[in-house]
XYZ file of C-alpha atoms in Angstrom:
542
model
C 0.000 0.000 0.000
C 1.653 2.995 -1.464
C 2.760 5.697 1.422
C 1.831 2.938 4.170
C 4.782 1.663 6.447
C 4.392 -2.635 6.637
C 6.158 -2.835 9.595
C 4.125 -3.484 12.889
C 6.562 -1.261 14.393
C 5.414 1.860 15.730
C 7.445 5.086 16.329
C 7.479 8.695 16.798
C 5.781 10.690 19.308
C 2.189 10.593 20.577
C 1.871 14.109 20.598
C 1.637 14.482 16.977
C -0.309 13.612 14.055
C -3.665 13.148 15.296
C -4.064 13.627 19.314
C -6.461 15.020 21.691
C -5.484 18.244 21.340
C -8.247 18.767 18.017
C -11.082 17.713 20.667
C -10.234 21.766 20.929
C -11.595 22.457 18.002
C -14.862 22.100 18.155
C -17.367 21.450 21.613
C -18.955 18.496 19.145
C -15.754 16.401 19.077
C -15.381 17.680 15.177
C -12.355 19.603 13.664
C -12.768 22.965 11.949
C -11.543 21.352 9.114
C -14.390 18.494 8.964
C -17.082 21.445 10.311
C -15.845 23.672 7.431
C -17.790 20.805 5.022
C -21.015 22.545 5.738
C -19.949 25.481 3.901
C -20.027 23.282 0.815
C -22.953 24.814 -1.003
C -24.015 22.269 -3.334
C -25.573 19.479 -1.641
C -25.160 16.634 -3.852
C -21.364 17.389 -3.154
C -21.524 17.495 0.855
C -23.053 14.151 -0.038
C -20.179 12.493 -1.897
C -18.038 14.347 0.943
C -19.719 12.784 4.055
C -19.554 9.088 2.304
C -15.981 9.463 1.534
C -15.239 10.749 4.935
C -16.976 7.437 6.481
C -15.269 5.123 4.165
C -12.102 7.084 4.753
C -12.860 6.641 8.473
C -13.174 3.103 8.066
C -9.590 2.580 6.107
C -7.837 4.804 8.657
C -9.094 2.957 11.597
C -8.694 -0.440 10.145
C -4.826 0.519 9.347
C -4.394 1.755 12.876
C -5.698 -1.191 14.367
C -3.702 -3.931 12.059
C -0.666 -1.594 12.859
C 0.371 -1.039 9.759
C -0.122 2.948 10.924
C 0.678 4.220 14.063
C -1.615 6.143 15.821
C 0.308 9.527 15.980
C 1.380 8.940 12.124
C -2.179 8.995 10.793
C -2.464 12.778 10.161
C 1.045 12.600 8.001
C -0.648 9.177 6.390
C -3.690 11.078 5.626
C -1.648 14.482 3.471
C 0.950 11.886 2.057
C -1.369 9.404 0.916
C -3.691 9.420 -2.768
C -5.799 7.090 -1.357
C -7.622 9.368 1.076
C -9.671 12.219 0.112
C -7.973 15.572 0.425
C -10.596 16.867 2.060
C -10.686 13.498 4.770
C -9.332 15.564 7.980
C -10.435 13.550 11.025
C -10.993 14.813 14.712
C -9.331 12.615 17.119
C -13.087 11.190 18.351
C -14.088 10.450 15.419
C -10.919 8.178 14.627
C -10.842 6.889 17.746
C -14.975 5.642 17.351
C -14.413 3.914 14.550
C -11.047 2.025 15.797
C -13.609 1.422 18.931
C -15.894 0.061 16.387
C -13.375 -2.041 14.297
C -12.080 -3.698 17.977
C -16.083 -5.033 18.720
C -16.215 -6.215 15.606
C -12.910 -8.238 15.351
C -13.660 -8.763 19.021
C -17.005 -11.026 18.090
C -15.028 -12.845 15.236
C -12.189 -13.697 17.972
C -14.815 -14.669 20.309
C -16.370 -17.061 17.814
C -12.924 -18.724 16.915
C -12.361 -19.546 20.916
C -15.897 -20.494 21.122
C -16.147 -22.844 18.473
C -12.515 -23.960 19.050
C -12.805 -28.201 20.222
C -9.581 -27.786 21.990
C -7.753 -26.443 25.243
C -6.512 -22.864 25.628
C -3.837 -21.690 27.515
C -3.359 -18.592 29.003
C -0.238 -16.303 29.521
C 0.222 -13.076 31.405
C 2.391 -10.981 31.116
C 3.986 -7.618 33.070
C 5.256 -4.874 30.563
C 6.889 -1.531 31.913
C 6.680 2.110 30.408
C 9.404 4.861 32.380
C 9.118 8.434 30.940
C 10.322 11.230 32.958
C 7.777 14.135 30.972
C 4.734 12.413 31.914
C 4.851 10.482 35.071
C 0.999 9.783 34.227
C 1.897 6.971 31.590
C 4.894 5.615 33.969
C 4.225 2.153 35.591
C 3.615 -1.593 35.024
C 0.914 -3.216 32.549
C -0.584 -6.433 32.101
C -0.756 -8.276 28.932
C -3.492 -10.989 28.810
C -3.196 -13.519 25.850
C -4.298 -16.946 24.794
C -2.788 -19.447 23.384
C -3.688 -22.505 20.965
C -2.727 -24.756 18.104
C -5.259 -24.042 15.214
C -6.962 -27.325 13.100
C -4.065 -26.494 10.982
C -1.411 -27.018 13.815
C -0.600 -23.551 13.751
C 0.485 -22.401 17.342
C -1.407 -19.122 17.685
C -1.447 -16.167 20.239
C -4.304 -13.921 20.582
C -4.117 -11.047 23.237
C -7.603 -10.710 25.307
C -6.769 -7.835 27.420
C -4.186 -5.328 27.829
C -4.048 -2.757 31.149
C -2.376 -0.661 33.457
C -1.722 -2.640 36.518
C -2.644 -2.231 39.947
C 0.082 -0.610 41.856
C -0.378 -3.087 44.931
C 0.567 -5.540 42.580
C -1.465 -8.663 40.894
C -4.577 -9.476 42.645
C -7.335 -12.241 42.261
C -9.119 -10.096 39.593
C -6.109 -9.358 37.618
C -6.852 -12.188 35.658
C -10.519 -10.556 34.783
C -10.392 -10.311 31.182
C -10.453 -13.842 30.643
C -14.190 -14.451 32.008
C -15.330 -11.855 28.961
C -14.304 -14.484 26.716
C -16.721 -17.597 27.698
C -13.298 -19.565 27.613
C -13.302 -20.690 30.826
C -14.149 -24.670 30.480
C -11.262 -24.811 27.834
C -8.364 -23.430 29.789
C -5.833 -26.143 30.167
C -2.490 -24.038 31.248
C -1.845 -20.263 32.983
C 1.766 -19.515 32.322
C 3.200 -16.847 35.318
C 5.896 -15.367 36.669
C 7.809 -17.043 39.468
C 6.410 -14.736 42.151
C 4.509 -15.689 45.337
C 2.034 -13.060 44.309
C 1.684 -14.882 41.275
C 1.367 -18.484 42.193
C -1.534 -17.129 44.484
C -3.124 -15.566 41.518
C -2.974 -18.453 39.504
C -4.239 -20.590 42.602
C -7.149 -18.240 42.608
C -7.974 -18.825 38.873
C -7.456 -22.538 39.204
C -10.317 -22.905 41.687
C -12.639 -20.588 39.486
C -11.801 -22.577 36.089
C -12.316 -25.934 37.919
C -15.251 -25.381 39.022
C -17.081 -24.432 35.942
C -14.647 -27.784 34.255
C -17.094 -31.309 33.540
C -14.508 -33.482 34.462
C -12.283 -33.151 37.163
C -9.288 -34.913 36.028
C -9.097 -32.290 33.630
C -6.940 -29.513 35.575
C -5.750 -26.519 34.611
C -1.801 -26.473 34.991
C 0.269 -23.570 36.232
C 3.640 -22.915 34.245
C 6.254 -20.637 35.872
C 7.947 -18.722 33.135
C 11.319 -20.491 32.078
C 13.131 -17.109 30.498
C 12.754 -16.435 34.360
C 15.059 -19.137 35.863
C 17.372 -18.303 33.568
C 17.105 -14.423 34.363
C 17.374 -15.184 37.888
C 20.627 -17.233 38.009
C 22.262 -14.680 35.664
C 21.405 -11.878 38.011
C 22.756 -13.901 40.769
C 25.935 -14.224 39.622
C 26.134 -10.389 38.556
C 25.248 -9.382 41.873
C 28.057 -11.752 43.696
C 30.671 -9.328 41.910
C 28.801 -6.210 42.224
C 31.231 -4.464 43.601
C 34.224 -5.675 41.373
C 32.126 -4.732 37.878
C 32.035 -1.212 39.444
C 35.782 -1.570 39.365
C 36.036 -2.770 35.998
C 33.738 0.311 34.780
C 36.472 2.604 35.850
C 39.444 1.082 33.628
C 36.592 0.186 30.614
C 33.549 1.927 29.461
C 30.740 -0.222 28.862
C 28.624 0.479 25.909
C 25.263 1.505 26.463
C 22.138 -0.302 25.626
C 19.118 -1.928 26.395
C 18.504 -3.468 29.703
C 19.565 -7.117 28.702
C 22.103 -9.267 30.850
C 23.733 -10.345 27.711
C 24.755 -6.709 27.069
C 26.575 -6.641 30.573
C 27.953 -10.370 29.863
C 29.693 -8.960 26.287
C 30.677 -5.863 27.835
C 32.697 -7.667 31.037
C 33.910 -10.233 28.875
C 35.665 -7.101 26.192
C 37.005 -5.627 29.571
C 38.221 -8.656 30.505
C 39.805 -9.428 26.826
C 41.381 -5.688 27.453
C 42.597 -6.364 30.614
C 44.319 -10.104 29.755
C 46.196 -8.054 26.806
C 47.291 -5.198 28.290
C 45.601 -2.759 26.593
C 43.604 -0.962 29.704
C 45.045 1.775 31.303
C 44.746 2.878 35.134
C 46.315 6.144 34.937
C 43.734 8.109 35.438
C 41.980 6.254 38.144
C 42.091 7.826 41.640
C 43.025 5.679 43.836
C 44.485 1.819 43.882
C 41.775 0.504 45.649
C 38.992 1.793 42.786
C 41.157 -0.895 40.500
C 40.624 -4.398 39.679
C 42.947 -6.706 41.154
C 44.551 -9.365 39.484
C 42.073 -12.015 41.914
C 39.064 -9.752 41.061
C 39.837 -10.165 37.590
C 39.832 -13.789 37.509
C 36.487 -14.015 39.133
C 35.019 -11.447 36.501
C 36.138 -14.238 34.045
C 35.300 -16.919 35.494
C 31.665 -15.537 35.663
C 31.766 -14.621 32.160
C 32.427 -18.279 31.437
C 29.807 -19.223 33.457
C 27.226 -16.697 31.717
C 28.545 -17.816 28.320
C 27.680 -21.323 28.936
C 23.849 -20.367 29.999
C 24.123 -18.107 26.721
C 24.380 -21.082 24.531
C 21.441 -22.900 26.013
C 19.321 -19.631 26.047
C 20.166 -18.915 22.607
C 19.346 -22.778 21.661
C 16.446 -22.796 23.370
C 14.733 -19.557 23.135
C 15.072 -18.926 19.380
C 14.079 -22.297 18.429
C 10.505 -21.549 16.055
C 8.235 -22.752 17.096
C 8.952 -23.025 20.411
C 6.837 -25.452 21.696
C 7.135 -27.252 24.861
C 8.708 -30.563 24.185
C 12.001 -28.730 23.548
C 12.203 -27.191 27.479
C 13.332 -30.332 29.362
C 16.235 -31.285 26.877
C 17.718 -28.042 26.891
C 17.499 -27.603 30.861
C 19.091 -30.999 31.111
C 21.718 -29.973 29.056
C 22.231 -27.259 30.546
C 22.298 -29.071 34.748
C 24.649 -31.046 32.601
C 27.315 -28.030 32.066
C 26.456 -26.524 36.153
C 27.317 -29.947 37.435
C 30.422 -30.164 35.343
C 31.118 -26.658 36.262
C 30.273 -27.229 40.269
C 33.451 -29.627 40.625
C 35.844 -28.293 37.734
C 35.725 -24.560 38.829
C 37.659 -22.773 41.651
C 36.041 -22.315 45.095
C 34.594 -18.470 44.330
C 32.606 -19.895 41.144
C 31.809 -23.475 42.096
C 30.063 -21.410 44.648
C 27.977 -19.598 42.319
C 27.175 -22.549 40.115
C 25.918 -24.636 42.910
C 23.665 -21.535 43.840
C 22.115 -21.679 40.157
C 21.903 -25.547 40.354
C 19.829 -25.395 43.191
C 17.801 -22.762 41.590
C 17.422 -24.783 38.712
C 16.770 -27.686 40.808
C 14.233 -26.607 42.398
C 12.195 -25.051 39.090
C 12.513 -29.182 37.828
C 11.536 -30.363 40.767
C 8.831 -28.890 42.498
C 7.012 -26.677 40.297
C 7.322 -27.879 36.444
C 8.675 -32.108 36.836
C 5.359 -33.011 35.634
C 4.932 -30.664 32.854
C 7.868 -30.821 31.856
C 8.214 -34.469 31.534
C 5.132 -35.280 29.595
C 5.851 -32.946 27.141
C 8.865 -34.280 26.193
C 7.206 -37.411 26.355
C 5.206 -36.252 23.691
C 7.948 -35.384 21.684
C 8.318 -38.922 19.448
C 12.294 -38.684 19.584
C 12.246 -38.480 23.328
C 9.034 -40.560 24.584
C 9.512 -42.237 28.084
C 13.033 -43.582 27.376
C 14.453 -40.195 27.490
C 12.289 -39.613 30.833
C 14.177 -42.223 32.020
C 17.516 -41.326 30.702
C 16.921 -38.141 32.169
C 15.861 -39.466 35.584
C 18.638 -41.339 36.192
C 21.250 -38.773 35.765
C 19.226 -35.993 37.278
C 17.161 -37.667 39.966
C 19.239 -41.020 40.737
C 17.861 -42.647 44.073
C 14.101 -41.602 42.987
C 14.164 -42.640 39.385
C 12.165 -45.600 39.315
C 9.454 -43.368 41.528
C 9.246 -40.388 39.056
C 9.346 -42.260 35.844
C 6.319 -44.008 37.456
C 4.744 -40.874 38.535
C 5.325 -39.208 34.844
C 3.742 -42.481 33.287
C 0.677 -42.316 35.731
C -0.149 -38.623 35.251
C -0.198 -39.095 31.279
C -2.361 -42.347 31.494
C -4.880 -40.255 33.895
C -5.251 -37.529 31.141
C -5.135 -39.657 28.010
C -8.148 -41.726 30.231
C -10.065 -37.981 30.690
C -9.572 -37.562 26.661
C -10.632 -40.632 25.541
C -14.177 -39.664 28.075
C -14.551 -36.702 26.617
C -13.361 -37.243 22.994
C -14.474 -40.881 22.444
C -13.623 -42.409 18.915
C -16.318 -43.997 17.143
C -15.566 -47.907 18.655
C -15.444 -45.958 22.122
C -18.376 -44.048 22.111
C -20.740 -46.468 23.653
C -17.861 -46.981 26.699
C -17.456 -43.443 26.782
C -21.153 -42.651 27.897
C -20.676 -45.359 30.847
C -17.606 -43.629 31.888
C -19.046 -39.928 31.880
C -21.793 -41.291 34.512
C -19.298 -42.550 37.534
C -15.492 -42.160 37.237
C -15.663 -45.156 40.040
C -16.981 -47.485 36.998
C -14.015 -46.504 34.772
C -11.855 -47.208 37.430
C -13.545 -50.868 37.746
C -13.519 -50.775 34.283
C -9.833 -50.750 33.844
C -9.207 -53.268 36.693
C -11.873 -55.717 34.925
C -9.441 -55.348 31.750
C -6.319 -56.318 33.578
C -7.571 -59.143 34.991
C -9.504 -60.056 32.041
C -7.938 -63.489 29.910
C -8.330 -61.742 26.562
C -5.667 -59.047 26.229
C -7.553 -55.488 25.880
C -6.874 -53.049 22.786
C -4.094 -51.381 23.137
C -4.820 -47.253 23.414
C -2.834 -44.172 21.603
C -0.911 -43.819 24.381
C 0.561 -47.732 24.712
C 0.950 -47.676 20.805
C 2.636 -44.770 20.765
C 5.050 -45.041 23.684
C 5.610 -49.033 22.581
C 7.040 -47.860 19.201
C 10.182 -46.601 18.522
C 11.996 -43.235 18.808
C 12.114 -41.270 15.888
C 16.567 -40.475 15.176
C 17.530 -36.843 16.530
C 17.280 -33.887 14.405
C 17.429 -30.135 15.295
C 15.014 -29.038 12.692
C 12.270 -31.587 14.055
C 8.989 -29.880 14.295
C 6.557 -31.542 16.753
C 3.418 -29.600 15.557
C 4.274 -31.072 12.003
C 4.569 -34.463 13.379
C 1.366 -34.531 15.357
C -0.207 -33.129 12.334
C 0.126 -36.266 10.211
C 0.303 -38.707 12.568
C -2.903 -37.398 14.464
C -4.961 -40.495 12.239
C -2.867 -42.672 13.870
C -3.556 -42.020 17.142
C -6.611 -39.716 17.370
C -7.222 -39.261 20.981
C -3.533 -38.882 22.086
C -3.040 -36.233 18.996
C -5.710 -34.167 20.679
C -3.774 -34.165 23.795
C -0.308 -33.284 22.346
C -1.857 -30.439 20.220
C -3.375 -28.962 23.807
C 0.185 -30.098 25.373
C 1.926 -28.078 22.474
C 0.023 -24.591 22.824
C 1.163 -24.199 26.758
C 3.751 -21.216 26.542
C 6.836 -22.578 29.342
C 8.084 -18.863 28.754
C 6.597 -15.381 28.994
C 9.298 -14.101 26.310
C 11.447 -15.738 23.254
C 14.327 -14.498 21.543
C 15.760 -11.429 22.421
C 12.882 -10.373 25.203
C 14.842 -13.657 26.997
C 17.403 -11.204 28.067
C 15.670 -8.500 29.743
C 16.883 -7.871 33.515
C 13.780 -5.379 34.317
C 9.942 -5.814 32.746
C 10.088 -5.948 29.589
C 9.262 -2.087 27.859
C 5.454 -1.285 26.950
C 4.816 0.089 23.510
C 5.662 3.445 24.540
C 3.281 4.918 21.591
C 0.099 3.247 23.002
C 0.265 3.746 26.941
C -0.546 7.311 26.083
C -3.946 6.747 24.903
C -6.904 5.986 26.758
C -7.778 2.864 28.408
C -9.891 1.505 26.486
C -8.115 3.051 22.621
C -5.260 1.364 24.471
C -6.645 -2.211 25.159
C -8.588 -2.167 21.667
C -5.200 -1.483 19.638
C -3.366 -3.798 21.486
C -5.560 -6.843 21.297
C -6.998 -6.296 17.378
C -3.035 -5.988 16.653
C -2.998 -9.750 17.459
C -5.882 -10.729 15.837
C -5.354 -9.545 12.420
């Protein structure tokens, strides 16, 4: 579109272009420009005028909310571009009605795609931050609201429901609000959070009001604590054991600026430390001896940067893999308790005590809060399966191995038995009605199977766990997979594809890397509320 920037990005300044400032104008919400019309003495024209200026409306609005024009760009769009009337000057109310408009309406086709959607949603929220020192107004901490699902097509898509400024006591038990506008709430398989206490008690909250409006109860909703987290944490860790000593270093090296990410710091130490090993830094004009680096201090600078540069790799493995579905999470993490282990009896005492401080860290995130999760999806992944559960077991959880490969094997049977209830095949659907009336007769069932002479059919799950793994690649793509082999095994395909769409990380790729919330589209928080929310949500629907 000629005179029409593609990008999604949006810059410039709020302030200009169209903006509040034209409500001015006119007491009726209209610019002098659009009131001049009337002047227009032939009527049939004023006609053609007011139908062009709707139509015009309608483009404007439409571009705005796909984001293909930023809202403080439209009034340059508008003289720049042929394809609106040169007479088409908008008041900021009227622009911002008809973007209103265009959000209900892609609002109600969203709706309808979660509504008729047969499978399970997760959800994901997010915390974005806006600083600005002009307008303290706009400063402060928003929450991002989205769903996520793999399509019919096994396309894993991400739809944002609600976009706000966040309470400044922090999240609460309605924080989560903008999920009950949706009629979702049956559906909801996963809530992926921060790591916070605040935030496990949110999503404890939102478990209890899911489950109760959920048929079956051995369908729960799973909480996911955000992965790019752990990794955040343990690098900030490890920064803040040589706090002191990085001051140091700025004085003899000066660190380039850039965004907040603790990659940037890692790349700058590791140059100063570079510098330093050849010679090339110079302490003659620092103060005093003591405001200098010492030979020791040096070595643990570098022996953090090798540390850093080893969770790096993984991060960078991990996080830019597309898509980036959960099966991936477990191998990665293993590989990288794998290097920390290595690391916790190869290093020297001042950074075997900082790996064994991220071990346990990373410990505990596989143990107590994401084992299960984490485990069936990489059983799910046909080049893992349960062998590599067990692989992984015995090198990460030794005396308990036989115990957690048990409990992994148990919790997928459970919810492979609640899909085959509630998505019976057609030889199951007669079974399937005498299961959805007692879950005490399934469980006799089952037990009149095992001890029955005749061996029993084997399900999706035993076929598909009995057969072997698929070789190793890097490019595999588990959504493709799933995809053809769902005729296969029908019932355990629907579980994989819900299994699939469950986000183990509130950021990918670069947003990783972030040591403070990651920034808020600084061209948005300046609009109102509900302009705000509307622009943000249609921008990830069209």
């Amino acid at each position: 579109m000629s005179g029409v920037p593609e990008s999604n990005t949006v810059t410039g300044s709020a302030k200009n272009g169209i903006s509040d400032s034209t409500e001015e104008n006119s007491s009726s919400g209209h610019s002098k420009d659009v009131s001049s019309f009337s002047s227009v003495s032939d009527t049939k024209v004023k006609k053609v005028v007011e139908y062009d200026q709707q139509k015009d409306l309608r483009t404007l609005a439409e571009l705005i909310c796909s984001g293909a024009v930023q809202p403080e760009r439209a009034g340059d769009i508008i003289r720049s571009n042929s394809m609106f009337n040169p007479l088409f000057k908008p008041s900021f109310n009227e622009v911002e009605t008809k973007c209103m408009e265009v959000y209900e309406e892609k609002k109600m086709e969203t709706k309808k795609i979660l509504g008729d959607f047969d499978g399970q949603i997760s959800l994901s929220v997010d915390i974005l931050s806006f600083e600005n020192h002009v307008d303290p107004r706009c400063c402060g901490d928003y929450l991002c609201l989205s769903a996520h699902f793999v399509d019919e097509n096994w396309k894993l898509k991400k739809r944002v429901l609600c976009f706000s400024s966040r309470s400044v006591s922090g999240p609460s038990d309605d924080s989560l609000h903008g999920y009950e506008d949706w009629g979702i709430e049956s559906k909801i398989r996963a809530v992926t959070v921060n790591n916070g206490k605040c935030y496990k008690e949110m999503v404890e909250h939102v478990k209890r009001h899911i489950q109760e409006k959920k048929e079956f109860q051995l369908n729960p909703v799973f909480p996911v604590y955000c992965c790019g987290e752990i990794f955040r944490v343990m690098v900030q860790d490890a920064f803040d054991k040589i706090e002191d000593i990085v001051h140091k270093v700025q004085q003899v090296h000066s660190f380039k600026t850039s965004e907040p990410l603790w990659s940037t710091i890692w790349l700058n130490l590791q140059e100063a430390v570079k510098s330093w090993s050849t010679g090339e830094l110079s302490t003659k004009d620092v103060i005093g001896s003591n405001d200098v680096p010492s030979p020791e201090e040096w070595k643990k600078v570098e022996g953090v940067c090798k540390i850093i540069g080893s969770i790096d790799e993984v991060s960078e493995a991990l996080f830019y893999t597309t898509p980036l579905t959960p099966n991936v999470y477990l191998y990665h993490l293993h590989e990288l308790h794998g290097i920390l282990t290595k690391m916790s009896t190869d290093s020297e005492s001042f950074n075997r005590t900082i790996v064994k401080d991220m071990l346990k860290k990373l410990d505990e995130y596989l143990d107590n809060d994401m084992f299960l999760l984490l485990t069936m999806s990489a059983a799910l992944d046909p080049q893992f399966k349960m062998r590599y559960i067990e692989f992984f077991c015995s090198e990460v959880k030794r005396k308990d191995e036989k115990t957690q490969v048990a409990n992994v094997l148990w919790a997928m049977q459970k919810l492979f038995d609640d899909y085959v209830i509630r998505f019976p095949t057609e030889g199951e659907s007669c079974r399937s009605r005498r299961w959805k009336r007692s879950f005490r007769v399934v469980q006799d069932y089952q037990q009149f199977i095992r001890s029955n002479d005749h061996p029993a059919k084997k399900s999706d799950l035993d076929r598909y766990l009995e057969e072997p793994v698929l070789p190793w690649s890097p490019d595999f793509n588990a959504l493709s997979w799933w995809r053809t082999a769902g005729t296969a095994y029908p019932t355990l395909s629907r579980m994989a594809r819900d299994f699939l769409a469950m986000p183990m990380s509130l950021s990918t790729g670069n947003g990783v890397y972030y040591t403070v919330p990651k920034p808020a589209d600084d061209h948005l928080v300046w609009l109102k509320p509900g302009l705000m929310n509307a622009l943000m949500c249609t921008r990830s629907w069209v």
